[in-house]
Short mmCIF file of C-alpha atoms in Angstrom, two decimals:
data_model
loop_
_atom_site.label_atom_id
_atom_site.label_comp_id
_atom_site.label_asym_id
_atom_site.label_seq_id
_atom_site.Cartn_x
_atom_site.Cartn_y
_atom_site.Cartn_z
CA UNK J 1 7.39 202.78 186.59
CA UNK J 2 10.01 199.91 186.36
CA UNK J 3 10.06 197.57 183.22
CA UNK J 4 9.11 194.87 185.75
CA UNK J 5 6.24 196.68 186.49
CA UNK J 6 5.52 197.86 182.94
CA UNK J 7 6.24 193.86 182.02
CA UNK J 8 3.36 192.34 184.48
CA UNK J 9 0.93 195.28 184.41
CA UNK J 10 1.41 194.80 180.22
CA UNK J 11 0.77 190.70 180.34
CA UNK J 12 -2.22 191.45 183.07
CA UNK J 13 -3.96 193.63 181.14
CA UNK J 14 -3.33 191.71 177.97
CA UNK J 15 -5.01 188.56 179.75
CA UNK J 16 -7.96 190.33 181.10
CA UNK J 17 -8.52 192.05 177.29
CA UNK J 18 -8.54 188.39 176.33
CA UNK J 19 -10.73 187.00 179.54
CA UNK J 20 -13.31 189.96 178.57
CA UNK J 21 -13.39 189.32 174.64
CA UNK J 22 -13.88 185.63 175.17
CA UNK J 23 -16.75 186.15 177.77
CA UNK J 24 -18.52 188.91 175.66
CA UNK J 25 -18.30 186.03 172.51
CA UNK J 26 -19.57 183.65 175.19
CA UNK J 27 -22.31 185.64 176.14
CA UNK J 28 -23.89 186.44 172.78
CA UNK J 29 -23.22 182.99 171.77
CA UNK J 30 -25.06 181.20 174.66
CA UNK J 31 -28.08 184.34 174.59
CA UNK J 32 -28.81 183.77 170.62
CA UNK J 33 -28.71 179.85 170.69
CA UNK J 34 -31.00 180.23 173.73
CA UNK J 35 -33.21 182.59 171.92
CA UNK J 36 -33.30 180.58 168.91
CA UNK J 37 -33.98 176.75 170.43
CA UNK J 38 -37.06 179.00 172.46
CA UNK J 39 -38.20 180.39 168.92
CA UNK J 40 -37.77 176.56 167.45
CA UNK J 41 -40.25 175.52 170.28
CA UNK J 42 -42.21 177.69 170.32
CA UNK J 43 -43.32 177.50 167.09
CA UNK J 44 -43.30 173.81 166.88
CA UNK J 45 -46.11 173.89 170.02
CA UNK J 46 -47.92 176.59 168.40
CA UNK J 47 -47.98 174.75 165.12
CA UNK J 48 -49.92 171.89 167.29
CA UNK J 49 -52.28 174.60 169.01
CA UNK J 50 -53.27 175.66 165.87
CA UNK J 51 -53.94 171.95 164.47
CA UNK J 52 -55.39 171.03 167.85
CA UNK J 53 -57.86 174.58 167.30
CA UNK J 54 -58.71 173.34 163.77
CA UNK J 55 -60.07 170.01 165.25
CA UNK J 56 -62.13 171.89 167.68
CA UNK J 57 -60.19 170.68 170.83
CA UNK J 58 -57.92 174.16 172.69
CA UNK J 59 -55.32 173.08 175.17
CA UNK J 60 -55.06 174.68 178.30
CA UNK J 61 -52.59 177.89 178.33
CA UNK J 62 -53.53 178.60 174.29
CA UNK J 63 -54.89 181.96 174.26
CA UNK J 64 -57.42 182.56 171.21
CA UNK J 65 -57.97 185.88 170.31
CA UNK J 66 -55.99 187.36 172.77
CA UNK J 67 -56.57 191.28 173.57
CA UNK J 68 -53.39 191.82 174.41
CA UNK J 69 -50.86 191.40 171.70
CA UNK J 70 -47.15 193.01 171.12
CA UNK J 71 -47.24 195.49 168.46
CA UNK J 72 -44.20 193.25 166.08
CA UNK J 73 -46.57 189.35 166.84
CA UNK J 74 -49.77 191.53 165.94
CA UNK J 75 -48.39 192.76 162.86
CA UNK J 76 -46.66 189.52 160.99
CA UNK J 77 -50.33 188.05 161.74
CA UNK J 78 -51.84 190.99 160.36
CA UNK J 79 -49.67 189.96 157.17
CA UNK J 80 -51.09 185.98 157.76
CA UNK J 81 -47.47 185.17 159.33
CA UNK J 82 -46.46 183.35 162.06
CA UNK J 83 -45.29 186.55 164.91
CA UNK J 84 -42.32 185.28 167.43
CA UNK J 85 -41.46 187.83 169.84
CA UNK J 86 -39.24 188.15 173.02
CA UNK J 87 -41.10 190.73 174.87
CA UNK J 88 -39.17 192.59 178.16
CA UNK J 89 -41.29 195.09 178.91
CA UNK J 90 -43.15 193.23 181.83
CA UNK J 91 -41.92 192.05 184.78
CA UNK J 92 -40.18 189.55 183.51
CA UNK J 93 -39.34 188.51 179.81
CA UNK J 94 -41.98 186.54 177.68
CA UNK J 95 -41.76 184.95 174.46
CA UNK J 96 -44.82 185.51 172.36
CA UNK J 97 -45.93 183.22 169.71
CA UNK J 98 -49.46 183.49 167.46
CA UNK J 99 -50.70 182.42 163.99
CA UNK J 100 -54.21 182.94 162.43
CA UNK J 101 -56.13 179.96 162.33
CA UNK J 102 -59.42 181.06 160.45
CA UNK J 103 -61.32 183.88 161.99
CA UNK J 104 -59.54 183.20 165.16
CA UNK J 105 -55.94 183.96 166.46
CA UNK J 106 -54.06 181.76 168.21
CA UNK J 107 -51.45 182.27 170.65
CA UNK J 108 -48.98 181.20 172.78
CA UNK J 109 -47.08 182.91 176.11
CA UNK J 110 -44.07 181.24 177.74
CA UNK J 111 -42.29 182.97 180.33
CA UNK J 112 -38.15 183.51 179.58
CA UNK J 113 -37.26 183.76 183.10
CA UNK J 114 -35.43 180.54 183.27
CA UNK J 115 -33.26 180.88 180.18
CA UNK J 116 -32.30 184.71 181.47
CA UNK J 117 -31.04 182.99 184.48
CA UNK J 118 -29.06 180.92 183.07
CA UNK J 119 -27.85 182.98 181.20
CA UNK J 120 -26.53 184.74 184.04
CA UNK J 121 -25.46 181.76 186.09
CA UNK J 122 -23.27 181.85 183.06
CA UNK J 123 -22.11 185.31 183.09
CA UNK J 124 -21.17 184.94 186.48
CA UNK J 125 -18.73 181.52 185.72
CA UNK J 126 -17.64 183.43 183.26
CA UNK J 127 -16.73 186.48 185.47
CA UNK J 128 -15.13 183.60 187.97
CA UNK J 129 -13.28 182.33 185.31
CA UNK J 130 -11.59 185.27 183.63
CA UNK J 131 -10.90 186.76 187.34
CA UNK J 132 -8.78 183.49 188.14
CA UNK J 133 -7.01 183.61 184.47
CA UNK J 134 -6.63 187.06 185.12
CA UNK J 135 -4.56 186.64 188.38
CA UNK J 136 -2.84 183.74 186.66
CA UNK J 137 -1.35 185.66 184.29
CA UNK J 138 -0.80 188.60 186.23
CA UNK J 139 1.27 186.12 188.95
CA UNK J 140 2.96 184.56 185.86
CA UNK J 141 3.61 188.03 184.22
CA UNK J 142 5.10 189.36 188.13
CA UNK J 143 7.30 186.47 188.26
CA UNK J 144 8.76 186.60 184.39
CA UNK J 145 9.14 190.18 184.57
CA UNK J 146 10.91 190.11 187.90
CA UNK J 147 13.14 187.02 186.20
CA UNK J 148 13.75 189.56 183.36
CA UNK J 149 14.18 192.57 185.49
CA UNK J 150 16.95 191.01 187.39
CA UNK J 151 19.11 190.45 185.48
CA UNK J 152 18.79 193.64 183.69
CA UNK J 153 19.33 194.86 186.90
CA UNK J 154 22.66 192.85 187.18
CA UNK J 155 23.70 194.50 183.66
CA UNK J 156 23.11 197.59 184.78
CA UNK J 157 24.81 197.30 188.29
CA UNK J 158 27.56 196.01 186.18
CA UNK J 159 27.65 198.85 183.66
CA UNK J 160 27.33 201.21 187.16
CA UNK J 161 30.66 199.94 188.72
CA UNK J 162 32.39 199.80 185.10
CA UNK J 163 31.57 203.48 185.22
CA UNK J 164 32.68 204.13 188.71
CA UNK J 165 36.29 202.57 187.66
CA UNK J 166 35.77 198.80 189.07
CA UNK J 167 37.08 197.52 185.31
CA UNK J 168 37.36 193.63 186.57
CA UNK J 169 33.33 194.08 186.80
CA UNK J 170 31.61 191.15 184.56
CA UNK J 171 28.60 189.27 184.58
CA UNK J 172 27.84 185.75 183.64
CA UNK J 173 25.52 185.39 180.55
CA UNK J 174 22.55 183.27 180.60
CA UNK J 175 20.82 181.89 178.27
CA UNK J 176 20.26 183.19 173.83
CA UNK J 177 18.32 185.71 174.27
CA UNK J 178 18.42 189.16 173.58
CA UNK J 179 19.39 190.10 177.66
CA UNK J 180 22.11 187.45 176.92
CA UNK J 181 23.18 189.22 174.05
CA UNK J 182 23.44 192.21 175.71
CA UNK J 183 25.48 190.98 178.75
CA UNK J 184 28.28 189.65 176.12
CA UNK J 185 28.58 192.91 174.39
CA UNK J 186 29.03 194.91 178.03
CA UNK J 187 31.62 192.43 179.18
CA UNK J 188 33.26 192.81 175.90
CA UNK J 189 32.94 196.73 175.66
CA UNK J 190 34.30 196.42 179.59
CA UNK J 191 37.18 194.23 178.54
CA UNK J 192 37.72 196.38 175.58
CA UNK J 193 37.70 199.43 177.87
CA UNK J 194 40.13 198.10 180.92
CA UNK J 195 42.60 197.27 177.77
CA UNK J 196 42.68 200.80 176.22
CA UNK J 197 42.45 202.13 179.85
CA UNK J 198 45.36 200.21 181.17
CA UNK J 199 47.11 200.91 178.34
CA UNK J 200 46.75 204.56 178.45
CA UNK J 201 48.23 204.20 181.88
CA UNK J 202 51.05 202.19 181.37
CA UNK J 203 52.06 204.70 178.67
CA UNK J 204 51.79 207.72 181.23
CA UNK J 205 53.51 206.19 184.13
CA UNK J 206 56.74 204.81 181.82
CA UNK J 207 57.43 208.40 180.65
CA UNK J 208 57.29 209.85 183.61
CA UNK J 209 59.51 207.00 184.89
CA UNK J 210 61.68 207.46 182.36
CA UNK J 211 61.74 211.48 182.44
CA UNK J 212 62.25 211.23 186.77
CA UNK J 213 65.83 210.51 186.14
CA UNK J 214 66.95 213.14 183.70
CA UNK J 215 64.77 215.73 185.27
CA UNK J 216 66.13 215.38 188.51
CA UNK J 217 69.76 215.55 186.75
CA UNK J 218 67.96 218.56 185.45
CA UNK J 219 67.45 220.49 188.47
CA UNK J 220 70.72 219.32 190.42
CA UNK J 221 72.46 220.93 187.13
CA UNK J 222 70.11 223.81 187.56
CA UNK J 223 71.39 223.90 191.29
CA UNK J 224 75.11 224.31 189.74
CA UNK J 225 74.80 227.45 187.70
CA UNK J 226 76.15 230.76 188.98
CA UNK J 227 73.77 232.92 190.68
CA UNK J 228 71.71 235.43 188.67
CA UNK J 229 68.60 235.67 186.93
CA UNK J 230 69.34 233.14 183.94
CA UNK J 231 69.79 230.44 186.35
CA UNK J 232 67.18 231.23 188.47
CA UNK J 233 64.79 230.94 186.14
CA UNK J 234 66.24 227.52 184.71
CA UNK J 235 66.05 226.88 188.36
CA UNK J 236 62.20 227.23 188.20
CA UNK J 237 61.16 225.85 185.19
CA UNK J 238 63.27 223.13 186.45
CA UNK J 239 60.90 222.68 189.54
CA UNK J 240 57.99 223.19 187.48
CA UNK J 241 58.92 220.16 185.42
CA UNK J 242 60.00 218.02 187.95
CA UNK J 243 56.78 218.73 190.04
CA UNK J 244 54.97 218.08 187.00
CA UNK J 245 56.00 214.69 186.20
CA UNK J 246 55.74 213.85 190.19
CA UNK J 247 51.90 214.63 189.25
CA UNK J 248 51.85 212.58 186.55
CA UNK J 249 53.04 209.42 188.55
CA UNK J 250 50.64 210.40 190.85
CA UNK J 251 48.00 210.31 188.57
CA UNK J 252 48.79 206.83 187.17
CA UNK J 253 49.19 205.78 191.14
CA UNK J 254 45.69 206.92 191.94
CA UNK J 255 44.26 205.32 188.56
CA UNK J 256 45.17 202.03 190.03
CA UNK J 257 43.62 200.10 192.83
CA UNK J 258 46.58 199.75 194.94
CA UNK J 259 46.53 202.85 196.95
CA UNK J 260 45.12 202.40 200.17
CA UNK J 261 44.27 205.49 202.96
CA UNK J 262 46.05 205.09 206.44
CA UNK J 263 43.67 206.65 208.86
CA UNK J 264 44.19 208.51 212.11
CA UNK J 265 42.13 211.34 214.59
CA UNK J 266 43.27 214.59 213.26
CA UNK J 267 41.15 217.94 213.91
CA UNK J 268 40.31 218.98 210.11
CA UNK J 269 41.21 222.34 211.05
CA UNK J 270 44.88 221.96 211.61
CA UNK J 271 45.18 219.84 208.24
CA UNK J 272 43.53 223.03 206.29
CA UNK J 273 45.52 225.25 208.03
CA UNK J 274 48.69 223.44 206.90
CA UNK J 275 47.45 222.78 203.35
CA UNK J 276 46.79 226.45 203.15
CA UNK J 277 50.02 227.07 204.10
CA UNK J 278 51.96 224.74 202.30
CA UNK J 279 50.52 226.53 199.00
CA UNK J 280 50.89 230.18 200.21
CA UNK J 281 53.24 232.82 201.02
CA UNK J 282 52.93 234.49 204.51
CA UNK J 283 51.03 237.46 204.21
CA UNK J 284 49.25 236.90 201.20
CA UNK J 285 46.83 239.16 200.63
CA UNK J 286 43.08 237.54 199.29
CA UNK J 287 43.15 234.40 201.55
CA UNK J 288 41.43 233.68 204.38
CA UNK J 289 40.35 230.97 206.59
CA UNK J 290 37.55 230.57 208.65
CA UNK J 291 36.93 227.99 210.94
CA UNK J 292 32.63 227.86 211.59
CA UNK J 293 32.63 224.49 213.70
CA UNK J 294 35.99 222.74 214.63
CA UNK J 295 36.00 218.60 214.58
CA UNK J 296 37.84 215.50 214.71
CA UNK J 297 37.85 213.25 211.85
CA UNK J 298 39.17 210.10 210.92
CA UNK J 299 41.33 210.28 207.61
CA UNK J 300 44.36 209.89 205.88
CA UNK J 301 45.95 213.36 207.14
CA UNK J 302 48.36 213.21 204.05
CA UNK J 303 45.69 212.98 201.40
CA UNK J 304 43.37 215.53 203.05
CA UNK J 305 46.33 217.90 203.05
CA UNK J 306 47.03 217.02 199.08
CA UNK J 307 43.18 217.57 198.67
CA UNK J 308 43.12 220.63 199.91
CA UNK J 309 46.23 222.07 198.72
CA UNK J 310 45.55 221.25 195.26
CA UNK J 311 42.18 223.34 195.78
CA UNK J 312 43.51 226.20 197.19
CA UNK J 313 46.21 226.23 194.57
CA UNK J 314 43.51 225.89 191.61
CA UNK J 315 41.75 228.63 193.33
CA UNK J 316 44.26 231.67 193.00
CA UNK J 317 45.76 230.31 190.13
CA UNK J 318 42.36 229.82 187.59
CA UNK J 319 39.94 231.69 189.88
CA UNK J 320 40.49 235.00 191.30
CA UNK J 321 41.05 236.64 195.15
CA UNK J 322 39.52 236.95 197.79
CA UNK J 323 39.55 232.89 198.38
CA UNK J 324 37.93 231.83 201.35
CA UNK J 325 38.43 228.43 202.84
CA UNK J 326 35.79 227.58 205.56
CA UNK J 327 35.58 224.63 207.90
CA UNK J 328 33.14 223.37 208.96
CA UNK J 329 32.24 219.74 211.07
CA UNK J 330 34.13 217.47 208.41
CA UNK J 331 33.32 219.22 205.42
CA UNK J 332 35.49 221.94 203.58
CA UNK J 333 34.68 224.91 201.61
CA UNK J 334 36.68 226.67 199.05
CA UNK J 335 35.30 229.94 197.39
CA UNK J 336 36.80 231.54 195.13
CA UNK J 337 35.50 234.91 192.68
CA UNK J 338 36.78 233.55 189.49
CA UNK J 339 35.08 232.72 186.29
CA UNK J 340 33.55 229.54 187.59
CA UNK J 341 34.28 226.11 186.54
CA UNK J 342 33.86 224.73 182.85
CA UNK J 343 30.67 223.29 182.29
CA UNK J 344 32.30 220.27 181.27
CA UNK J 345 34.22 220.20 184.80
CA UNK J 346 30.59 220.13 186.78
CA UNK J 347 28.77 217.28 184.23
CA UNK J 348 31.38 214.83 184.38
CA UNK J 349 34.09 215.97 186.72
CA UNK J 350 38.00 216.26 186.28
CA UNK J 351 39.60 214.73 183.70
CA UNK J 352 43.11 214.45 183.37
CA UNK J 353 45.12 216.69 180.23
CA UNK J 354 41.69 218.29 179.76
CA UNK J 355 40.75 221.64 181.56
CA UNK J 356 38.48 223.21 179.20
CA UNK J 357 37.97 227.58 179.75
CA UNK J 358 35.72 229.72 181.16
CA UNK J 359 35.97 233.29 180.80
CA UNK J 360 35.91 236.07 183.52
CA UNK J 361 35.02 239.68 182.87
CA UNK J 362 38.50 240.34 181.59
CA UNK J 363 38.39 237.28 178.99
CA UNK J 364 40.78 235.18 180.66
CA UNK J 365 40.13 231.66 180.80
CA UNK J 366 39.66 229.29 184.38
CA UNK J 367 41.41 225.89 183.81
CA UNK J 368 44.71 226.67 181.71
CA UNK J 369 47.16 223.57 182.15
CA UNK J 370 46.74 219.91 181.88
CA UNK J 371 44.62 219.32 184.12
CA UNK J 372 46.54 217.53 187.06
CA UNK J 373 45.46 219.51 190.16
CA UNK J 374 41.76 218.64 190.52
CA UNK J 375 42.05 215.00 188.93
CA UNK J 376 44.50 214.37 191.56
CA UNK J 377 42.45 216.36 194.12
CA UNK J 378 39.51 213.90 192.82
CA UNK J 379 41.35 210.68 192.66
CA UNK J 380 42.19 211.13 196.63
CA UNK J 381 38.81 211.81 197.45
CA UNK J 382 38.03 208.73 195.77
CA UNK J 383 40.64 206.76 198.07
CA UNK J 384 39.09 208.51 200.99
CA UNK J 385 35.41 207.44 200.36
CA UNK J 386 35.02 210.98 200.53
CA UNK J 387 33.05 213.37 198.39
CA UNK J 388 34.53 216.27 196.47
CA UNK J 389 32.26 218.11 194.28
CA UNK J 390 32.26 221.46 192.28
CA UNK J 391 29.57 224.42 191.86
CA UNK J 392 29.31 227.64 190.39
CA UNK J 393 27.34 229.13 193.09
CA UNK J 394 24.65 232.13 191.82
CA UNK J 395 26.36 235.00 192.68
CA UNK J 396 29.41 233.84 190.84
CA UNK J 397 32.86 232.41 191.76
CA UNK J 398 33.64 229.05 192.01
CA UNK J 399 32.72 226.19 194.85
CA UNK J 400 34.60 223.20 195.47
CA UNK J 401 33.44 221.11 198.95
CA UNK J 402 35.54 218.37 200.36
CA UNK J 403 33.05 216.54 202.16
CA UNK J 404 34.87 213.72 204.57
CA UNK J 405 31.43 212.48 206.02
CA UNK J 406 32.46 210.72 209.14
CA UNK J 407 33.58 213.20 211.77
CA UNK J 408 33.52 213.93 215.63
CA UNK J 409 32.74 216.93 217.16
CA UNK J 410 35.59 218.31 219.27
CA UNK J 411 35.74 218.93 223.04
CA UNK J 412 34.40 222.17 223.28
CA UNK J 413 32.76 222.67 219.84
CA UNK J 414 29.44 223.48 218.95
CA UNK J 415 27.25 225.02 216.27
CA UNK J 416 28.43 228.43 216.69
CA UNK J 417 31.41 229.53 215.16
CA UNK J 418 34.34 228.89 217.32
CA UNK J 419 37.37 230.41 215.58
CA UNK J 420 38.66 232.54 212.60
CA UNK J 421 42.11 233.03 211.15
CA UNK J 422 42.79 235.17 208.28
CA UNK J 423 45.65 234.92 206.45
CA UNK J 424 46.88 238.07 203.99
CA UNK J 425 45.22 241.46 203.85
CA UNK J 426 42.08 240.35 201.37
CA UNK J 427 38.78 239.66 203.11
CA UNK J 428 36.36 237.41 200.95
#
């Protein structure tokens, strides 16, 4: 149930509490002033019977020693008082009057039909009445809530794209209340955020600006030395650096909003199988690719490739063989039989410089490193519109799924599966 709904059900019922309090006040009210102007005439005419009896002159409708008398009227005159009594036993209600007068008694018998039916003729205005106040305030309550629920609703829509990485999202306060209140600390926590954020990236992207030069310098120098294995491991921590700080301005690229897909028909099959084996040796034993349904999509070919890569890479190097990379429609499949992912990795995702570790059966951890591969693997998807997402599936491993969403089916492919290629000796 929304807080709209909460709101208006909370303000309905509050006014029909109220609409049933007052008529139950009402009610008694009106019933014992009734009862009590009867009892006041009542007596007064009985008071004249009984002066009218004494002068030896008996009206019409006095009875005088009745036979019939309710038990509470026969007793006061038993005691020489005056009895008043509303009796519903009968048919309808009576009001019973009698006094002794001498030997004799005298009494008096009105009916209380008419004052009952007032009474309801009340009851039912009242009913009328609190019904109509009731769906006042529950149309009132409907519209204030929904008032109130919108623009919560805006905050929160607000606080949604912040978190999705639109930082220019705002909203306009209104009014100086609480929701008002509220709105001016998010757009100050956002502004706040975007600051530190932007910050954070500026930072990144000027060192590896600045270390682009020297490294390359690095690795031409590295290119220089005289063959043997000194320099050809120079040579490779070289490329490890340089391809490292590529990442990093890759990263700070894809934290921006300037990068922008440039789509084309590809089949998704040919991009994995060049991703695969832009990553991999030929021959490499533990790898294979399966092709369940071949299609056509319409991508950014270079990204997809990057995606992919990056997968397959994180795959043999944190997981464990066989990896198996299955196609199939528009959507991708890498298995590995690794530790799994880091909790952390499936509740909120990659984050860059932060890999956390799982731990296989040998006590090694998945996710040593900074972190690059799958934030940049994630920050493409996110330029794609497509969806990359992470599992440990229950009979172990790890699952990452590249789903591009929009594909078409090419000629000749159906349901079944239409090709395999294996790569390596490894089967998964």
């Amino acid at each position: 149930m929304g807080l709209r709904t909460k709101t208006g059900v909370a303000i309905t019922a509050t006014a029909a509490l109220v609409a049933v309090i007052m008529g139950l006040v009402v009610h008694h009210r009106t019933a014992a002033n009734a009862l009590d102007t009867a009892r006041d005439t009542i007596r007064s005419r009985l008071s004249i019977a009984v002066d009218d009896h004494a002068a030896g002159v008996d009206r019409h409708r006095v009875l005088i020693n009745p036979t019939v008398l309710p038990l509470p009227v026969r007793a006061a005159v038993a005691r020489g008082e005056t009895g008043v009594y509303l009796d519903r036993s009968g048919p309808e209600p009576e009001l019973w009057a009698a006094r002794r007068s001498g030997k004799d008694v005298i009494a008096l018998r009105h009916s209380y039909l008419r004052q009952d039916r007032k009474l309801e003729a009340l009851d039912r205005d009242l009913l009328l009445a609190g019904s109509i106040g009731t769906a006042l305030a529950c149309v009132i309550g409907v519209a204030f809530a929904t008032v109130l629920g919108r623009r919560l609703d805006a905050s929160a829509r607000t606080a949604e794209r912040i978190a999705e990485g639109d930082l220019s999202a705002r909203i306009t306060p209104r009014g100086n209340d609480e929701i008002a209140r509220l709105t001016t600390a998010l757009n100050t926590m956002a502004d706040a955020l975007a600051a530190r954020l932007q910050a954070e990236r500026d930072v990144t992207s000027d060192i590896a600006h600045e270390l682009r030069t020297p490294v390359a310098g690095l690795v031409a120098a590295a290119g220089l030395l005289p063959p043997g294995r000194p320099a050809e491991m120079v040579r490779e921590r070289a490329r490890r650096v340089s391809a490292l700080v590529e990442d990093v301005l890759e990263v700070a690229r894809l934290d921006g909003s300037t990068e922008r897909a440039e789509t084309e028909v590809r089949p998704l099959d040919e991009l994995v199988r060049r991703a695969v084996r832009s990553v991999t040796t030929p021959g490499q034993a533990g790898l294979e690719v399966r092709v369940i349904r071949a299609g056509l999509v319409e991508t950014d070919a270079r990204r997809v490739e990057r995606i992919l890569a990056n997968l397959v890479s994180n795959a043999f190097r944190h997981g464990a063989a066989p990896v198996r990379v299955e196609v199939d429609g528009a959507v991708v499949r890498v298995y590995d039989q690794g530790p799994g992912f880091p909790p952390e990795l499936l509740a909120r995702g990659p984050v860059r410089f932060r890999t956390g570790a799982g731990q296989g059966a040998d006590g090694s951890g998945r996710g040593q490193g900074l972190g690059l591969g799958l934030t940049i693997a994630a920050g493409q998807a996110r330029v794609l519109g497509a969806r990359l997402r992470f599992a440990n599936p229950a009979g172990g491993g790890a699952e990452a799924v590249l789903d591009l969403r929009a594909s078409v089916p090419a000629e000749g492919a159906s349901g079944e599966e239409t090709a395999e290629e294996v790569v390596g000796d490894g089967r998964g």
